[in-house]
């Protein structure tokens, strides 16, 4: 089955700096890669996703890049703000597959 | 998102008791999931369901039972609760584009 590894497990940045979280996956047939943000005590919520037919997608301060050859994808947050502090999860799945495989999460702390 | 709701949100139970966590979604999504999230850890899949009357095991199914008699409901039962099952439980459903929507979570403490 699919295996997703996420790094780093914790990340601390100064407000205004950029943050990058990376995930690698094992199943070359995976073609959907979402990122979820989980604030303390809340549910995970989708913030951005990318499908295998594109290499990059941006939404304001966040972007995701995908390298299908190397089987890795990354979340980039620019101009970080304290409200970006949360746990971020990556995931991988095939279209219409039964389940998604999640990474173990990255705890991002943005220091003011 | 009022589309997927869990109950109870908070529960304290004793070791050995049976506990059922309820999950209801209003979107008619085919796929539904149960995850557990232990303090400081990621999401571990307990069981999932592709449709009514179709369920399958995830990574950590031992000690849990699920059913899916109707598309909108996916209850999770702990048959005989143990302290190791103290956790936050998230129900989720998936739309046709593979996006997963999580419920608000059920905080379960087994004493």
Short mmCIF file of C-alpha atoms in Angstrom, two decimals:
data_model
loop_
_atom_site.label_atom_id
_atom_site.label_comp_id
_atom_site.label_asym_id
_atom_site.label_seq_id
_atom_site.Cartn_x
_atom_site.Cartn_y
_atom_site.Cartn_z
CA UNK A 1 0.00 0.00 0.00
CA UNK A 2 0.84 3.67 -0.03
CA UNK A 3 3.36 5.08 2.43
CA UNK A 4 3.66 8.82 3.07
CA UNK A 5 6.56 10.35 4.96
CA UNK A 6 6.41 13.94 6.15
CA UNK A 7 9.24 16.18 7.30
CA UNK A 8 9.99 17.96 9.49
CA UNK A 9 7.84 16.88 12.42
CA UNK A 10 8.23 20.32 14.02
CA UNK A 11 9.08 23.66 12.47
CA UNK A 12 9.55 27.00 14.15
CA UNK A 13 9.87 30.20 12.13
CA UNK A 14 9.86 33.91 12.78
CA UNK A 15 6.82 35.86 11.67
CA UNK A 16 7.28 36.98 8.08
CA UNK A 17 9.61 34.13 7.18
CA UNK A 18 8.73 31.30 4.82
CA UNK A 19 7.96 27.73 5.88
CA UNK A 20 8.35 24.60 3.80
CA UNK A 21 7.02 21.14 4.63
CA UNK A 22 7.88 18.14 2.48
CA UNK A 23 6.21 14.80 1.88
CA UNK A 24 7.30 11.76 -0.07
CA UNK A 25 5.02 8.99 -1.26
CA UNK A 26 5.63 5.46 -2.47
CA UNK A 27 2.75 4.59 -4.80
CA UNK A 28 3.45 5.91 -8.28
CA UNK A 29 -0.27 5.55 -9.09
CA UNK A 30 -1.23 8.18 -6.50
CA UNK A 31 -2.53 11.27 -8.24
CA UNK A 32 -4.20 13.45 -5.61
CA UNK A 33 -2.21 15.28 -2.92
CA UNK A 34 -4.05 17.45 -0.41
CA UNK A 35 -2.79 19.43 2.57
CA UNK A 36 -4.82 19.82 5.74
CA UNK A 37 -4.41 22.32 8.55
CA UNK A 38 -5.45 21.45 12.08
CA UNK A 39 -5.60 24.21 14.66
CA UNK A 40 -5.40 23.28 18.31
CA UNK A 41 -8.54 21.47 19.43
CA UNK A 42 -10.13 21.67 15.99
CA UNK A 43 -10.71 19.33 13.09
CA UNK A 44 -8.32 19.06 10.13
CA UNK A 45 -9.46 21.20 7.20
CA UNK A 46 -8.30 21.22 3.59
CA UNK A 47 -6.20 24.26 2.71
CA UNK A 48 -4.86 23.34 -0.73
CA UNK A 49 -4.53 20.35 -2.99
CA UNK A 50 -2.82 19.37 -6.20
CA UNK A 51 -3.45 16.72 -8.78
CA UNK A 52 -0.80 14.91 -10.74
CA UNK A 53 -1.48 16.74 -13.99
CA UNK A 54 0.01 19.98 -12.61
CA UNK A 55 3.35 20.80 -11.02
CA UNK A 56 2.42 23.77 -8.88
CA UNK A 57 -0.63 25.46 -7.44
CA UNK A 58 -0.87 28.72 -5.50
CA UNK A 59 -3.51 30.29 -3.31
CA UNK A 60 -2.44 33.62 -1.86
CA UNK A 61 0.38 32.89 0.62
CA UNK A 62 0.33 29.13 0.24
CA UNK A 63 1.56 26.99 -2.61
CA UNK A 64 2.08 23.33 -3.26
CA UNK A 65 4.61 21.82 -5.66
CA UNK A 66 4.65 18.28 -6.98
CA UNK A 67 7.54 16.30 -8.43
CA UNK A 68 6.05 13.09 -9.82
CA UNK A 69 9.38 11.70 -10.90
CA UNK A 70 10.86 11.96 -7.43
CA UNK A 71 7.50 11.22 -5.80
CA UNK A 72 7.50 14.14 -3.46
CA UNK A 73 5.38 17.22 -2.89
CA UNK A 74 5.82 20.24 -0.71
CA UNK A 75 3.78 22.93 1.02
CA UNK A 76 5.17 26.45 0.95
CA UNK A 77 3.85 29.21 3.19
CA UNK A 78 5.22 32.70 2.61
CA UNK A 79 5.04 35.72 4.91
CA UNK A 80 4.03 33.54 7.81
CA UNK A 81 1.72 34.93 10.47
CA UNK A 82 1.01 33.73 14.03
CA UNK A 83 -2.37 32.39 12.86
CA UNK A 84 -0.49 29.98 10.58
CA UNK A 85 0.60 28.12 13.73
CA UNK A 86 -1.03 24.69 13.52
CA UNK A 87 -0.40 21.06 12.62
CA UNK A 88 -0.21 20.43 8.88
CA UNK A 89 -0.90 17.04 7.33
CA UNK A 90 -0.15 15.91 3.82
CA UNK A 91 -1.95 13.01 2.18
CA UNK A 92 -1.84 10.95 -0.99
CA UNK A 93 -4.45 8.90 -2.79
CA UNK A 94 -5.56 7.63 -6.15
CA UNK A 95 -8.70 9.03 -7.75
CA UNK A 96 -11.66 7.04 -6.53
CA UNK A 97 -9.42 4.91 -4.34
CA UNK A 98 -10.84 3.70 -1.06
CA UNK A 99 -8.68 5.64 1.34
CA UNK A 100 -6.09 8.35 1.64
CA UNK A 101 -2.78 7.87 3.36
CA UNK A 102 -1.76 10.70 5.68
CA UNK A 103 1.66 11.84 6.77
CA UNK A 104 2.35 12.07 10.49
CA UNK A 105 1.96 15.83 10.59
CA UNK A 106 4.17 18.87 11.07
CA UNK A 107 3.69 21.21 13.99
CA UNK A 108 4.38 24.73 12.71
CA UNK A 109 4.99 27.49 15.22
CA UNK A 110 5.21 31.08 14.01
CA UNK A 111 6.86 33.32 16.56
CA UNK A 112 5.78 36.96 16.60
CA UNK B 1 -19.30 22.51 8.18
CA UNK B 2 -22.70 21.36 9.38
CA UNK B 3 -22.57 18.62 6.75
CA UNK B 4 -20.88 16.07 9.00
CA UNK B 5 -21.68 15.86 12.68
CA UNK B 6 -20.48 13.65 15.50
CA UNK B 7 -21.97 12.81 18.85
CA UNK B 8 -21.21 12.81 21.64
CA UNK B 9 -18.50 15.45 21.44
CA UNK B 10 -17.14 14.52 24.87
CA UNK B 11 -17.49 11.25 26.71
CA UNK B 12 -15.99 9.72 29.83
CA UNK B 13 -16.54 6.01 30.27
CA UNK B 14 -15.22 3.19 32.39
CA UNK B 15 -13.02 0.32 31.33
CA UNK B 16 -15.06 -2.54 29.98
CA UNK B 17 -18.11 -0.50 28.99
CA UNK B 18 -19.48 -0.42 25.47
CA UNK B 19 -19.41 2.98 23.82
CA UNK B 20 -20.89 4.07 20.50
CA UNK B 21 -19.78 7.19 18.68
CA UNK B 22 -22.26 8.45 16.13
CA UNK B 23 -21.50 10.08 12.80
CA UNK B 24 -23.98 11.62 10.39
CA UNK B 25 -23.37 13.34 7.04
CA UNK B 26 -25.87 15.22 4.90
CA UNK B 27 -23.93 15.19 1.60
CA UNK B 28 -24.66 11.60 0.56
CA UNK B 29 -20.93 10.96 0.16
CA UNK B 30 -20.25 7.33 -0.58
CA UNK B 31 -17.04 7.02 1.42
CA UNK B 32 -16.89 7.49 5.18
CA UNK B 33 -14.01 7.00 7.60
CA UNK B 34 -13.16 6.77 11.27
CA UNK B 35 -9.76 8.01 12.47
CA UNK B 36 -8.26 8.24 15.89
CA UNK B 37 -5.78 10.89 16.87
CA UNK B 38 -3.73 10.45 20.02
CA UNK B 39 -2.09 13.40 21.71
CA UNK B 40 0.79 14.60 19.61
CA UNK B 41 0.21 12.01 16.92
CA UNK B 42 -1.20 11.82 13.47
CA UNK B 43 -4.40 10.37 12.12
CA UNK B 44 -4.73 6.61 12.19
CA UNK B 45 -7.47 4.96 10.17
CA UNK B 46 -9.69 2.59 12.15
CA UNK B 47 -12.35 1.58 9.62
CA UNK B 48 -13.80 2.92 6.43
CA UNK B 49 -16.85 2.31 4.29
CA UNK B 50 -17.31 2.61 0.54
CA UNK B 51 -21.11 2.52 0.65
CA UNK B 52 -24.00 1.26 2.71
CA UNK B 53 -23.31 -2.29 3.94
CA UNK B 54 -19.68 -2.18 2.76
CA UNK B 55 -17.01 -1.71 5.41
CA UNK B 56 -13.30 -2.44 5.58
CA UNK B 57 -10.52 -2.40 8.16
CA UNK B 58 -7.96 0.34 8.39
CA UNK B 59 -4.64 0.38 10.26
CA UNK B 60 -5.94 -0.06 13.82
CA UNK B 61 -9.31 -1.90 13.78
CA UNK B 62 -8.87 -4.13 16.85
CA UNK B 63 -11.42 -3.44 19.57
CA UNK B 64 -13.77 -1.51 17.28
CA UNK B 65 -16.89 -2.40 15.33
CA UNK B 66 -18.63 -0.37 12.63
CA UNK B 67 -21.83 -0.63 10.66
CA UNK B 68 -23.31 1.29 7.74
CA UNK B 69 -26.96 0.44 7.26
CA UNK B 70 -27.65 3.88 5.73
CA UNK B 71 -25.42 6.05 3.57
CA UNK B 72 -25.64 8.98 5.95
CA UNK B 73 -24.71 7.21 9.19
CA UNK B 74 -21.51 5.47 10.20
CA UNK B 75 -21.42 4.62 13.92
CA UNK B 76 -18.27 3.36 15.65
CA UNK B 77 -18.61 1.03 18.63
CA UNK B 78 -15.98 0.19 21.22
CA UNK B 79 -17.22 -3.15 22.43
CA UNK B 80 -15.28 -3.19 25.71
CA UNK B 81 -13.43 0.07 26.20
CA UNK B 82 -9.82 0.04 27.36
CA UNK B 83 -7.62 2.90 28.58
CA UNK B 84 -5.56 2.65 25.41
CA UNK B 85 -8.66 3.73 23.48
CA UNK B 86 -8.62 7.13 25.14
CA UNK B 87 -8.28 9.39 22.14
CA UNK B 88 -9.92 11.92 19.87
CA UNK B 89 -12.03 10.24 17.23
CA UNK B 90 -12.72 11.91 13.90
CA UNK B 91 -15.37 10.78 11.51
CA UNK B 92 -14.92 11.90 7.91
CA UNK B 93 -16.50 11.62 4.50
CA UNK B 94 -15.04 12.06 1.03
CA UNK B 95 -16.51 13.82 -1.96
CA UNK B 96 -16.18 12.81 -5.60
CA UNK B 97 -13.00 14.86 -5.97
CA UNK B 98 -11.26 12.97 -3.16
CA UNK B 99 -11.48 15.84 -0.67
CA UNK B 100 -11.99 14.58 2.87
CA UNK B 101 -14.24 16.49 5.26
CA UNK B 102 -13.80 15.84 8.95
CA UNK B 103 -16.33 16.03 11.72
CA UNK B 104 -15.56 18.11 14.80
CA UNK B 105 -14.24 15.13 16.71
CA UNK B 106 -15.32 13.11 19.72
CA UNK B 107 -13.07 13.34 22.78
CA UNK B 108 -13.22 9.97 24.56
CA UNK B 109 -11.65 9.28 27.93
CA UNK B 110 -11.64 5.74 29.32
CA UNK B 111 -10.99 5.57 33.07
#
